[in-house]
Amino acid sequence: MKAGEPGLLAAAAARGWPVVTFPASRLAAVPVPNPSEVVRRAVGTPSVAEAAALIEPGSVLLAAKRVSAHVTVAVARARPRGRLAVIGIGPGARDLMTPRAVAELRRAAVVAGLDAYLEQVADLLQPGTTVLASGLGAEQERAAEAVAQARAGRAVALIGSGDAGVYAMGRPALELADAAIDVTVVPGVTAALAVAAVLGAPLGHDHVMISLSDLHTAWPVIERRVAAAAEGDLVACFYNPASKKRDWQLRRALEVLAAHRPPGTPVGWVRDASRPGQTASLSTLAEFDPAVVDMHTLVVVGSSRTRVQAGRMVTPRDYRWAGS
Amino acid sequence: MKAGEPGLLAAAAARGWPVVTFPASRLAAVPVPNPSEVVRRAVGTPSVAEAAALIEPGSVLLAAKRVSAHVTVAVARARPRGRLAVIGIGPGARDLMTPRAVAELRRAAVVAGLDAYLEQVADLLQPGTTVLASGLGAEQERAAEAVAQARAGRAVALIGSGDAGVYAMGRPALELADAAIDVTVVPGVTAALAVAAVLGAPLGHDHVMISLSDLHTAWPVIERRVAAAAEGDLVACFYNPASKKRDWQLRRALEVLAAHRPPGTPVGWVRDASRPGQTASLSTLAEFDPAVVDMHTLVVVGSSRTRVQAGRMVTPRDYRWAGS
């Protein structure tokens, strides 16, 4: 280093190296920094070669250190940093899956998700991709396994229907992911948006998404949210409205809303939105029969302003509160 | 027609034609249906040629009727049925636009939307496409013009950022569209989903979308909805949180939420999600400064259960109400 050259001094200072400048006449007295101290400041260990090469946990030493008069060298292979991509594959139709989701699936070495969703994307995966399929109910375990695979240095894709961060596996995975892995989240078209497109534009103004599944959430919490939707005159979109074992929750939710909205308020439902066999229908709060609904159905209840126009459900923007 | 042949009889019956069968010996006595009555039943007018050709409103006669011993013919060009595609082009990044949106843009003869969004898709349009650009505030007029163009028989695409049916131009268009045109709605990844992906998985459980713009909605209506979100402990995503002229609404909304949630509740915001210059940050209800927000920003306030894990905002599914 040519002492006194401003660019070099600035570079040294930026690295936190101890730099003392002297008049040229005193250069012979400049203290040379201790090499191991310089290395410690730069990489966190005073060892110049092997420990520095191995500083990243999981690295493997490939060549032991060799010392010469001018340089000491050791070579290690760093463990690759793991990567978790949380990918929303959209509501079902292939042409509603984003190109970013497709690109992320193609680069994954490990893909995890519910078996039904993995089947949908099987043709997009590279040969040799490890597939971790789970059945309904094992989401938490599968999310944990996906994170563990990423921690082991692999490129992992965790997929979910719609948007993987909305009522899906992305959420438990991100609760477990730490700073040791890189995480990217690819948003997707949700079931609610696909349903709304089939019905018209029911989500044209303020709206709320509520899951009616009380498997993991106490019913009083859910009913309090439905009541809030009713009091706020929000368009309400119900996920998980019913299943074979849960047959009364939707009926109860509609009762709560009906106490605040006219009986003619539009209710729309769509089963298997954007998938083969899609079915949909419009009704009203007074006439809608919750028995038509199953676990593949989403139900949208309009606000007091929602209208049916030419067979389509539309919630307008313009709004004056009836009571104010 | 060879009387007595079951396939032909079934086909005639399916069309509602009067068919009487007789033993072969009496075939000479079969009454021949009046040709103009057959035509009236099939197309709705008794005229065999010209009126039948022109039955679709707007059709144009190309060749007047010509009569022979066996057939009468007239030729008309039917006016093509207009088509309105309401297309969500996604939050900004090209690889978050669905293939279905791209395909619909490519087939359009007329494309309408805000000028900023039209610029984003200009390279996808066919040469010769008519472009109807509007500035902010002219959405209603532009939606009406798009519908009028579809009524005139054209293939019209009306585009909106995110999902065109969510706080966008699809909604006023569908209020005007009637049975005279075909309508298709292509859902898109909304700004809220793009923002959530940047922040982590804040929409992992029940959540509400509220626009804080009081240009078209009275503030008491908006505040009542924010209060409902607070009472229901819903994750709240605020669209239109601020603009140059609207600077107090977000502060007020946060006050309403803060009365029901701990001061440490995570607040995340993202400006220009998925676009060049994207910026994002996490804060808390106690420390968040609403002054950082502008009209290109969305703000997400967690529920009482939302946590920050490794720098990401996550709302878990498992839930027990604190007070029950």
XYZ file of C-alpha atoms in Angstrom:
648
model
C 0.000 0.000 0.000
C 1.322 3.386 -1.001
C 0.737 5.392 2.195
C -0.745 8.821 1.712
C -2.839 7.837 -1.360
C -6.366 9.037 -0.474
C -8.326 6.279 -2.319
C -6.465 3.525 -0.540
C -6.768 5.233 2.831
C -10.494 5.628 2.383
C -10.812 1.980 1.372
C -8.828 0.887 4.419
C -10.891 3.097 6.711
C -14.117 1.701 5.236
C -12.918 -1.783 6.200
C -12.144 -0.636 9.733
C -8.393 -1.289 9.391
C -6.084 0.662 11.685
C -4.385 3.293 9.556
C -1.851 5.837 10.817
C -0.320 8.321 8.398
C 3.102 9.901 8.825
C 5.231 12.365 6.893
C 7.295 10.534 4.253
C 10.422 11.075 6.335
C 9.028 8.892 9.093
C 7.609 6.092 6.906
C 10.239 3.646 8.114
C 8.586 3.842 11.535
C 5.040 2.967 10.347
C 3.787 -0.012 12.377
C 2.696 -2.851 10.125
C -0.732 -4.143 11.247
C -0.698 -7.632 12.676
C -1.982 -9.843 9.793
C -4.156 -12.019 12.031
C -5.746 -8.873 13.517
C -6.580 -7.641 10.016
C -8.161 -11.024 9.198
C -10.105 -11.073 12.473
C -11.636 -7.691 11.701
C -12.524 -8.682 8.160
C -13.950 -12.187 8.623
C -14.398 -12.683 12.371
C -11.539 -15.077 13.118
C -7.820 -14.338 13.569
C -6.744 -17.424 11.599
C -5.471 -16.229 8.211
C -6.259 -19.357 6.213
C -8.152 -22.491 7.369
C -10.468 -21.018 10.027
C -11.246 -18.081 7.744
C -12.104 -20.433 4.877
C -14.349 -22.464 7.184
C -16.075 -19.534 8.901
C -19.456 -20.247 7.257
C -21.114 -23.099 9.235
C -21.256 -26.326 7.283
C -18.294 -25.475 5.021
C -15.967 -28.317 4.091
C -12.135 -27.954 3.830
C -10.954 -29.016 0.368
C -7.234 -28.080 0.583
C -5.287 -27.689 3.829
C -3.295 -24.488 4.294
C -0.039 -23.978 2.436
C 2.362 -21.328 3.595
C 4.812 -19.339 1.491
C 6.874 -16.262 2.300
C 4.153 -13.938 0.973
C 0.830 -15.724 1.320
C -1.008 -18.429 3.258
C -3.826 -20.227 1.475
C -6.512 -22.775 2.346
C -9.553 -23.728 0.257
C -13.017 -24.689 1.521
C -16.365 -25.292 -0.140
C -19.062 -23.175 1.501
C -22.345 -24.924 2.089
C -24.791 -23.329 -0.339
C -27.258 -21.009 1.345
C -30.719 -22.568 1.389
C -33.640 -20.935 -0.319
C -37.350 -21.199 0.423
C -39.782 -19.986 -2.226
C -43.360 -19.768 -0.987
C -45.386 -19.966 -4.180
C -49.045 -19.299 -4.845
C -50.034 -21.431 -7.851
C -53.336 -19.629 -8.380
C -56.922 -20.845 -8.143
C -56.637 -23.842 -10.483
C -56.605 -22.857 -14.165
C -53.075 -23.013 -15.570
C -53.455 -19.653 -17.321
C -54.137 -17.983 -13.985
C -50.742 -19.059 -12.620
C -48.163 -16.256 -12.844
C -44.960 -16.648 -14.887
C -42.985 -15.935 -11.705
C -44.571 -18.950 -10.018
C -43.682 -21.129 -13.010
C -40.067 -19.879 -13.003
C -39.695 -20.553 -9.282
C -41.105 -24.072 -9.634
C -38.614 -24.786 -12.425
C -35.602 -23.844 -10.292
C -36.610 -25.849 -7.217
C -34.759 -29.003 -6.150
C -37.410 -29.845 -3.545
C -41.132 -29.096 -3.880
C -43.561 -29.464 -0.974
C -47.315 -29.054 -0.784
C -50.685 -30.751 -0.652
C -50.813 -33.729 -2.999
C -53.704 -32.311 -5.030
C -51.743 -29.121 -5.759
C -48.526 -30.990 -6.541
C -50.391 -32.924 -9.240
C -51.382 -29.607 -10.830
C -47.758 -28.532 -11.277
C -46.053 -31.897 -11.843
C -45.331 -31.128 -15.512
C -43.467 -27.936 -14.575
C -40.843 -29.582 -12.337
C -37.306 -30.443 -13.438
C -36.493 -34.150 -13.725
C -35.115 -35.395 -10.408
C -36.989 -32.882 -8.255
C -37.760 -34.242 -4.788
C -41.503 -34.038 -4.115
C -42.812 -33.885 -0.538
C -46.562 -34.455 -0.728
C -48.877 -34.102 2.247
C -52.522 -34.900 2.842
C -54.995 -32.497 4.411
C -54.165 -31.944 8.082
C -50.392 -32.476 7.758
C -49.692 -28.903 6.569
C -47.773 -27.916 9.692
C -45.439 -30.914 9.497
C -44.863 -30.431 5.774
C -44.092 -26.749 6.230
C -41.549 -27.674 8.917
C -39.950 -30.223 6.614
C -39.716 -27.689 3.795
C -37.912 -25.247 6.091
C -35.571 -28.007 7.295
C -34.704 -28.877 3.685
C -33.899 -25.231 2.993
C -31.713 -25.112 6.119
C -29.810 -28.058 4.685
C -28.884 -25.802 1.767
C -31.465 -26.848 -0.826
C -33.657 -24.752 -3.114
C -37.120 -25.515 -1.781
C -40.498 -24.513 -3.216
C -43.501 -24.642 -0.911
C -46.685 -24.366 -2.927
C -50.202 -23.401 -2.007
C -53.413 -22.960 -3.943
C -54.340 -19.349 -4.687
C -51.841 -17.260 -2.729
C -49.703 -19.457 -0.473
C -49.693 -16.772 2.233
C -53.497 -16.589 2.501
C -55.026 -19.427 4.572
C -52.249 -21.696 3.343
C -48.934 -23.363 4.092
C -46.773 -20.292 3.548
C -47.798 -18.952 6.891
C -46.569 -21.811 9.154
C -43.379 -21.993 7.049
C -42.614 -18.310 7.615
C -43.204 -18.776 11.336
C -40.310 -21.268 11.280
C -37.959 -19.657 8.745
C -35.008 -17.815 10.257
C -32.131 -15.685 8.978
C -30.132 -18.787 7.978
C -32.128 -19.172 4.746
C -33.232 -16.864 1.959
C -36.987 -16.552 1.579
C -39.005 -15.298 -1.348
C -42.789 -15.149 -1.536
C -44.552 -15.268 -4.920
C -48.113 -13.936 -4.653
C -50.934 -15.638 -6.538
C -54.533 -15.082 -7.625
C -56.591 -16.225 -4.645
C -59.740 -18.341 -4.693
C -61.675 -15.248 -3.589
C -60.528 -13.278 -6.635
C -61.341 -16.166 -8.996
C -64.784 -16.460 -7.404
C -65.366 -12.720 -7.634
C -64.459 -12.773 -11.345
C -67.059 -15.478 -11.966
C -69.737 -13.557 -10.061
C -68.925 -10.113 -11.532
C -67.293 -7.501 -9.286
C -68.635 -8.152 -5.773
C -65.324 -7.046 -4.185
C -65.515 -3.626 -5.844
C -65.456 -1.900 -2.470
C -64.369 -2.709 1.113
C -64.530 -6.425 1.926
C -63.506 -8.973 4.494
C -62.194 -12.539 4.205
C -63.302 -14.873 6.987
C -62.656 -18.603 7.318
C -65.627 -20.401 8.868
C -63.507 -23.405 9.864
C -63.518 -23.793 13.636
C -61.006 -26.649 13.609
C -58.193 -24.308 14.697
C -60.104 -21.161 15.655
C -62.739 -21.016 18.386
C -66.225 -20.337 17.025
C -66.774 -17.256 19.266
C -63.780 -15.629 17.557
C -65.238 -16.379 14.133
C -68.732 -15.207 15.026
C -67.303 -11.992 16.473
C -65.649 -11.355 13.103
C -68.852 -12.048 11.212
C -70.618 -9.613 13.547
C -67.917 -7.032 12.827
C -68.467 -7.534 9.089
C -72.186 -7.014 9.660
C -71.680 -3.847 11.718
C -69.215 -2.425 9.202
C -71.491 -3.277 6.234
C -68.532 -5.024 4.606
C -68.867 -7.419 1.697
C -68.057 -10.790 3.307
C -66.240 -13.619 1.570
C -66.385 -16.915 3.450
C -63.582 -19.445 3.045
C -64.167 -23.022 4.272
C -67.921 -22.452 4.580
C -68.745 -26.124 5.178
C -67.468 -29.679 5.147
C -68.974 -33.066 5.907
C -68.424 -32.491 9.621
C -69.144 -28.745 9.714
C -72.683 -28.116 8.560
C -74.133 -25.322 10.747
C -71.450 -22.583 10.660
C -72.482 -20.949 7.383
C -76.149 -20.912 8.378
C -75.231 -19.166 11.627
C -72.977 -16.653 9.839
C -75.780 -15.781 7.421
C -78.173 -15.252 10.348
C -75.739 -12.770 11.875
C -75.467 -10.862 8.595
C -79.225 -11.021 7.944
C -79.830 -9.148 11.192
C -78.069 -6.123 9.640
C -78.844 -6.395 5.893
C -81.995 -6.429 3.766
C -83.361 -9.883 2.827
C -82.735 -9.042 -0.847
C -78.955 -8.647 -0.303
C -77.206 -10.652 -3.043
C -75.394 -13.860 -2.094
C -73.144 -15.544 -4.649
C -71.340 -18.846 -4.460
C -68.884 -20.596 -6.725
C -67.644 -24.170 -6.471
C -64.287 -25.113 -8.045
C -63.703 -21.621 -9.439
C -61.566 -21.729 -12.614
C -61.358 -25.556 -12.406
C -63.124 -28.212 -14.477
C -66.723 -28.553 -13.319
C -66.959 -24.985 -12.035
C -70.489 -24.187 -10.865
C -71.878 -20.893 -9.612
C -75.141 -19.271 -8.672
C -76.646 -16.083 -7.301
C -79.280 -15.859 -4.614
C -80.318 -13.554 -1.765
C -79.897 -13.616 1.988
C -83.586 -14.582 2.312
C -83.530 -17.383 -0.230
C -80.010 -18.813 -0.232
C -79.844 -22.448 0.861
C -76.534 -23.166 2.659
C -76.963 -26.882 1.906
C -75.658 -26.324 -1.667
C -72.209 -25.460 -0.270
C -69.241 -27.782 0.306
C -65.537 -27.424 1.137
C -64.689 -26.544 -2.484
C -67.096 -23.587 -2.435
C -66.618 -19.932 -1.514
C -69.595 -17.778 -0.550
C -69.753 -14.006 -1.044
C -72.421 -11.967 0.743
C -72.922 -8.451 -0.564
C -72.969 -5.266 1.469
C -76.182 -3.261 1.660
C -75.016 -1.533 -1.560
C -74.272 -4.638 -3.638
C -76.581 -5.087 -6.654
C -77.208 -7.684 -9.333
C -76.894 -6.161 -12.799
C -77.507 -8.338 -15.892
C -76.865 -11.466 -13.821
C -73.647 -10.129 -12.300
C -72.962 -9.182 -8.676
C -71.477 -5.685 -8.391
C -70.524 -3.592 -5.366
C -70.274 0.087 -6.307
C -67.838 2.598 -4.911
C -70.106 5.544 -4.261
C -71.475 5.359 -0.792
C -73.447 7.339 1.698
C -74.208 5.727 5.025
C -77.931 5.083 5.368
C -78.042 6.246 8.969
C -75.852 9.343 8.721
C -87.611 -36.959 -44.303
C -88.176 -40.686 -44.259
C -91.152 -40.971 -41.903
C -90.920 -43.687 -39.297
C -87.125 -43.397 -38.912
C -86.617 -43.003 -35.115
C -83.511 -40.729 -35.273
C -85.228 -38.217 -37.516
C -88.422 -38.252 -35.447
C -86.442 -37.612 -32.269
C -84.578 -34.764 -33.933
C -87.841 -33.220 -35.133
C -89.410 -33.587 -31.687
C -86.362 -31.964 -30.068
C -86.921 -28.940 -32.308
C -90.604 -28.780 -31.343
C -91.847 -29.530 -34.848
C -95.294 -31.061 -35.200
C -94.821 -34.707 -36.172
C -97.601 -37.215 -36.767
C -96.787 -40.792 -37.749
C -99.049 -43.044 -39.797
C -98.904 -46.599 -41.122
C -97.076 -46.710 -44.470
C -100.384 -47.299 -46.270
C -101.679 -43.882 -45.202
C -98.494 -41.892 -45.891
C -100.126 -40.112 -48.820
C -102.460 -38.449 -46.264
C -99.652 -37.024 -43.986
C -100.220 -33.269 -43.559
C -97.126 -31.327 -44.588
C -96.296 -28.653 -41.921
C -96.738 -25.091 -43.127
C -93.142 -23.949 -43.971
C -93.592 -20.480 -42.486
C -94.886 -22.058 -39.230
C -91.793 -24.264 -39.061
C -89.567 -21.182 -39.557
C -91.482 -19.175 -36.949
C -90.947 -21.896 -34.365
C -87.269 -22.213 -35.178
C -86.181 -18.555 -35.448
C -89.088 -16.482 -34.149
C -90.433 -15.002 -37.401
C -92.702 -16.647 -40.000
C -90.770 -15.169 -42.932
C -88.746 -17.968 -44.508
C -85.912 -15.862 -45.930
C -85.253 -12.130 -45.433
C -86.838 -11.528 -42.014
C -85.237 -14.722 -40.711
C -81.821 -13.633 -41.984
C -82.262 -10.223 -40.341
C -83.660 -11.434 -37.021
C -80.537 -10.422 -35.055
C -80.749 -6.621 -34.389
C -78.195 -4.686 -36.396
C -77.869 -7.302 -39.145
C -77.442 -6.032 -42.699
C -79.061 -7.655 -45.790
C -76.371 -8.602 -48.321
C -78.490 -10.514 -50.917
C -82.271 -10.102 -51.350
C -84.352 -13.275 -51.384
C -84.368 -15.528 -54.435
C -87.146 -18.065 -54.867
C -86.937 -21.414 -56.635
C -89.314 -24.374 -56.684
C -87.529 -25.994 -53.740
C -85.881 -23.290 -51.684
C -86.026 -19.591 -50.798
C -82.773 -17.905 -49.832
C -81.671 -14.492 -48.494
C -78.242 -13.594 -47.052
C -77.512 -11.127 -44.217
C -74.386 -10.248 -42.248
C -75.080 -10.451 -38.514
C -73.587 -7.663 -36.416
C -70.867 -9.313 -34.327
C -71.764 -9.601 -30.665
C -69.687 -7.210 -28.611
C -67.332 -8.477 -25.942
C -66.045 -6.763 -22.824
C -63.047 -8.297 -21.054
C -62.369 -6.794 -17.632
C -58.697 -7.561 -17.072
C -56.564 -7.325 -13.966
C -52.989 -6.745 -15.128
C -51.461 -7.468 -11.722
C -49.519 -5.270 -9.308
C -46.855 -4.046 -11.716
C -44.164 -6.644 -12.432
C -44.699 -8.267 -15.819
C -44.090 -11.766 -14.417
C -46.990 -11.317 -12.011
C -49.458 -10.791 -14.888
C -51.389 -13.978 -15.703
C -51.171 -15.618 -19.137
C -54.952 -15.252 -19.416
C -54.640 -11.479 -19.065
C -51.973 -11.417 -21.785
C -54.132 -13.531 -24.127
C -57.154 -11.281 -23.591
C -55.101 -8.143 -24.267
C -53.830 -9.674 -27.508
C -57.334 -10.324 -28.859
C -58.753 -6.887 -28.050
C -59.590 -4.337 -30.758
C -60.150 -1.577 -28.195
C -58.280 -1.223 -24.905
C -59.349 1.220 -22.181
C -57.781 2.122 -18.856
C -55.727 4.604 -16.888
C -52.842 5.944 -18.968
C -50.191 4.667 -16.542
C -51.526 1.109 -16.811
C -51.902 1.277 -20.596
C -48.206 2.126 -20.857
C -47.411 -1.064 -18.933
C -49.158 -3.269 -21.502
C -48.501 -1.299 -24.711
C -46.099 -3.934 -26.078
C -48.753 -6.654 -25.748
C -51.376 -5.014 -27.999
C -51.948 -5.913 -31.654
C -50.990 -3.247 -34.199
C -54.006 -1.050 -34.902
C -55.605 -1.502 -31.482
C -57.642 1.543 -30.443
C -56.428 2.818 -27.073
C -58.752 4.825 -24.815
C -56.584 6.340 -22.089
C -57.966 8.207 -19.101
C -56.423 10.238 -16.337
C -57.222 9.776 -12.644
C -60.800 10.863 -11.939
C -62.211 9.990 -15.372
C -62.669 6.283 -14.569
C -66.474 6.385 -14.698
C -66.557 8.057 -18.126
C -63.937 5.680 -19.509
C -65.799 2.644 -18.215
C -68.963 3.933 -19.900
C -67.111 4.412 -23.171
C -65.673 0.897 -22.998
C -69.166 -0.538 -22.569
C -70.472 1.596 -25.461
C -67.693 0.292 -27.715
C -68.602 -3.285 -26.798
C -72.275 -2.543 -27.567
C -71.158 -1.419 -31.007
C -69.889 -4.956 -31.569
C -66.197 -4.547 -30.765
C -63.882 -6.698 -28.665
C -63.033 -4.361 -25.781
C -60.524 -4.852 -22.980
C -60.891 -2.713 -19.868
C -57.763 -2.963 -17.754
C -57.079 -2.229 -14.120
C -54.041 -2.563 -11.894
C -54.078 -5.600 -9.609
C -57.532 -7.109 -10.018
C -59.768 -4.879 -12.144
C -62.785 -5.753 -10.015
C -61.194 -4.626 -6.729
C -61.262 -0.819 -6.212
C -60.958 -0.405 -9.981
C -62.686 0.303 -13.262
C -64.242 -3.135 -13.711
C -66.868 -2.290 -11.174
C -68.464 0.766 -12.885
C -68.246 -1.069 -16.217
C -70.188 -4.052 -14.871
C -72.805 -1.691 -13.477
C -73.440 -0.552 -17.067
C -72.997 -3.824 -18.984
C -76.240 -5.513 -20.032
C -77.237 -8.754 -21.745
C -76.465 -7.306 -25.207
C -72.724 -7.941 -24.752
C -70.607 -10.837 -23.596
C -68.560 -10.117 -20.481
C -65.550 -11.961 -19.139
C -63.595 -11.016 -16.024
C -59.930 -12.025 -15.697
C -58.802 -11.912 -12.063
C -55.357 -10.576 -11.156
C -52.874 -10.475 -8.298
C -53.947 -7.457 -6.246
C -51.716 -4.801 -4.711
C -52.599 -6.200 -1.294
C -51.276 -9.642 -2.220
C -48.075 -8.190 -3.683
C -47.593 -6.130 -0.525
C -48.253 -9.141 1.698
C -45.658 -11.175 -0.218
C -43.042 -8.465 0.394
C -43.870 -8.318 4.101
C -44.114 -12.100 4.666
C -47.531 -13.640 5.295
C -49.539 -10.985 7.166
C -52.803 -12.115 5.490
C -52.387 -15.674 6.810
C -55.688 -15.450 8.633
C -58.909 -13.379 8.467
C -58.373 -9.899 7.050
C -60.203 -6.861 5.760
C -59.526 -4.481 2.875
C -60.542 -0.872 3.509
C -60.002 2.139 1.271
C -59.259 5.268 3.310
C -60.205 7.579 0.429
C -63.157 9.728 1.433
C -63.500 11.289 -2.022
C -66.484 9.052 -2.849
C -67.278 7.518 0.535
C -68.273 9.532 3.611
C -65.638 9.369 6.362
C -68.119 8.098 9.016
C -68.710 5.034 6.833
C -64.965 4.420 6.594
C -64.335 4.954 10.292
C -67.186 2.593 11.140
C -65.450 -0.072 9.059
C -62.118 0.537 10.747
C -63.895 0.217 14.098
C -65.422 -3.066 12.908
C -61.954 -4.312 11.954
C -60.743 -3.348 15.431
C -63.632 -5.074 17.199
C -63.217 -8.220 15.088
C -59.418 -8.276 15.611
C -59.016 -8.531 11.829
C -55.746 -7.872 10.030
C -56.439 -4.574 8.245
C -55.065 -3.652 4.844
C -55.524 0.010 3.942
C -55.811 1.030 0.295
C -55.430 4.740 -0.583
C -54.001 5.559 2.869
C -52.979 9.109 1.937
C -52.514 11.615 -0.844
C -51.354 15.216 -1.022
C -54.827 16.398 -0.042
C -55.683 13.583 2.386
C -53.198 13.580 5.231
C -55.111 12.780 8.456
C -57.192 9.709 7.581
C -54.504 7.070 8.179
C -53.524 8.635 11.516
C -57.159 8.512 12.630
C -57.571 4.901 11.447
C -54.485 3.850 13.407
C -55.856 5.556 16.533
C -59.060 3.539 16.222
C -57.092 0.296 15.909
C -54.662 1.230 18.695
C -57.588 1.465 21.122
C -58.104 -2.290 20.664
C -54.596 -3.665 19.993
C -51.297 -3.741 21.883
C -48.804 -0.943 21.028
C -46.379 -3.599 19.781
C -48.784 -4.793 17.049
C -46.799 -5.011 13.799
C -47.488 -2.471 11.060
C -46.002 -3.013 7.606
C -46.044 -0.772 4.588
C -44.870 -1.165 1.016
C -44.620 1.512 -1.651
C -44.699 0.502 -5.338
C -44.913 -3.222 -4.543
C -43.323 -5.323 -7.335
C -42.444 -2.146 -9.287
C -39.078 -0.442 -9.796
C -38.139 1.484 -6.660
C -40.143 -0.751 -4.334
C -39.613 0.232 -0.681
C -40.955 -1.430 2.435
C -40.618 -1.309 6.177
C -41.953 -2.803 9.384
C -42.911 -0.886 12.488
C -45.430 -1.085 15.335
C -48.686 0.674 16.136
C -46.847 2.723 18.769
C -43.939 3.777 16.574
C -45.251 3.881 13.002
C -45.110 7.349 11.438
C -47.984 7.817 8.944
C -46.028 10.620 7.252
C -43.926 8.042 5.344
C -47.018 6.974 3.389
C -48.257 8.258 0.023
C -50.860 7.230 -2.566
C -48.602 4.501 -3.963
C -48.349 2.824 -0.555
C -50.440 0.138 1.120
C -50.420 -0.259 4.887
C -51.080 -3.544 6.702
C -51.837 -3.542 10.432
C -51.603 -6.916 12.139
C -54.200 -8.520 14.364
C -53.393 -9.104 18.014
C -51.860 -12.435 16.902
C -49.590 -11.121 14.149
C -45.871 -11.521 14.875
C -42.578 -10.506 13.306
C -40.364 -13.541 12.710
C -36.889 -13.081 11.175
C -37.940 -9.718 9.785
C -41.164 -11.012 8.279
C -44.739 -10.238 9.296
C -46.764 -13.421 9.869
C -50.338 -13.957 11.046
C -50.814 -17.505 12.326
C -53.929 -19.615 11.994
C -54.221 -21.041 15.487
C -56.314 -18.786 17.597
C -57.965 -18.624 20.956
C -59.818 -15.450 21.850
C -58.035 -13.683 24.704
C -61.277 -12.817 26.474
C -63.123 -16.108 26.105
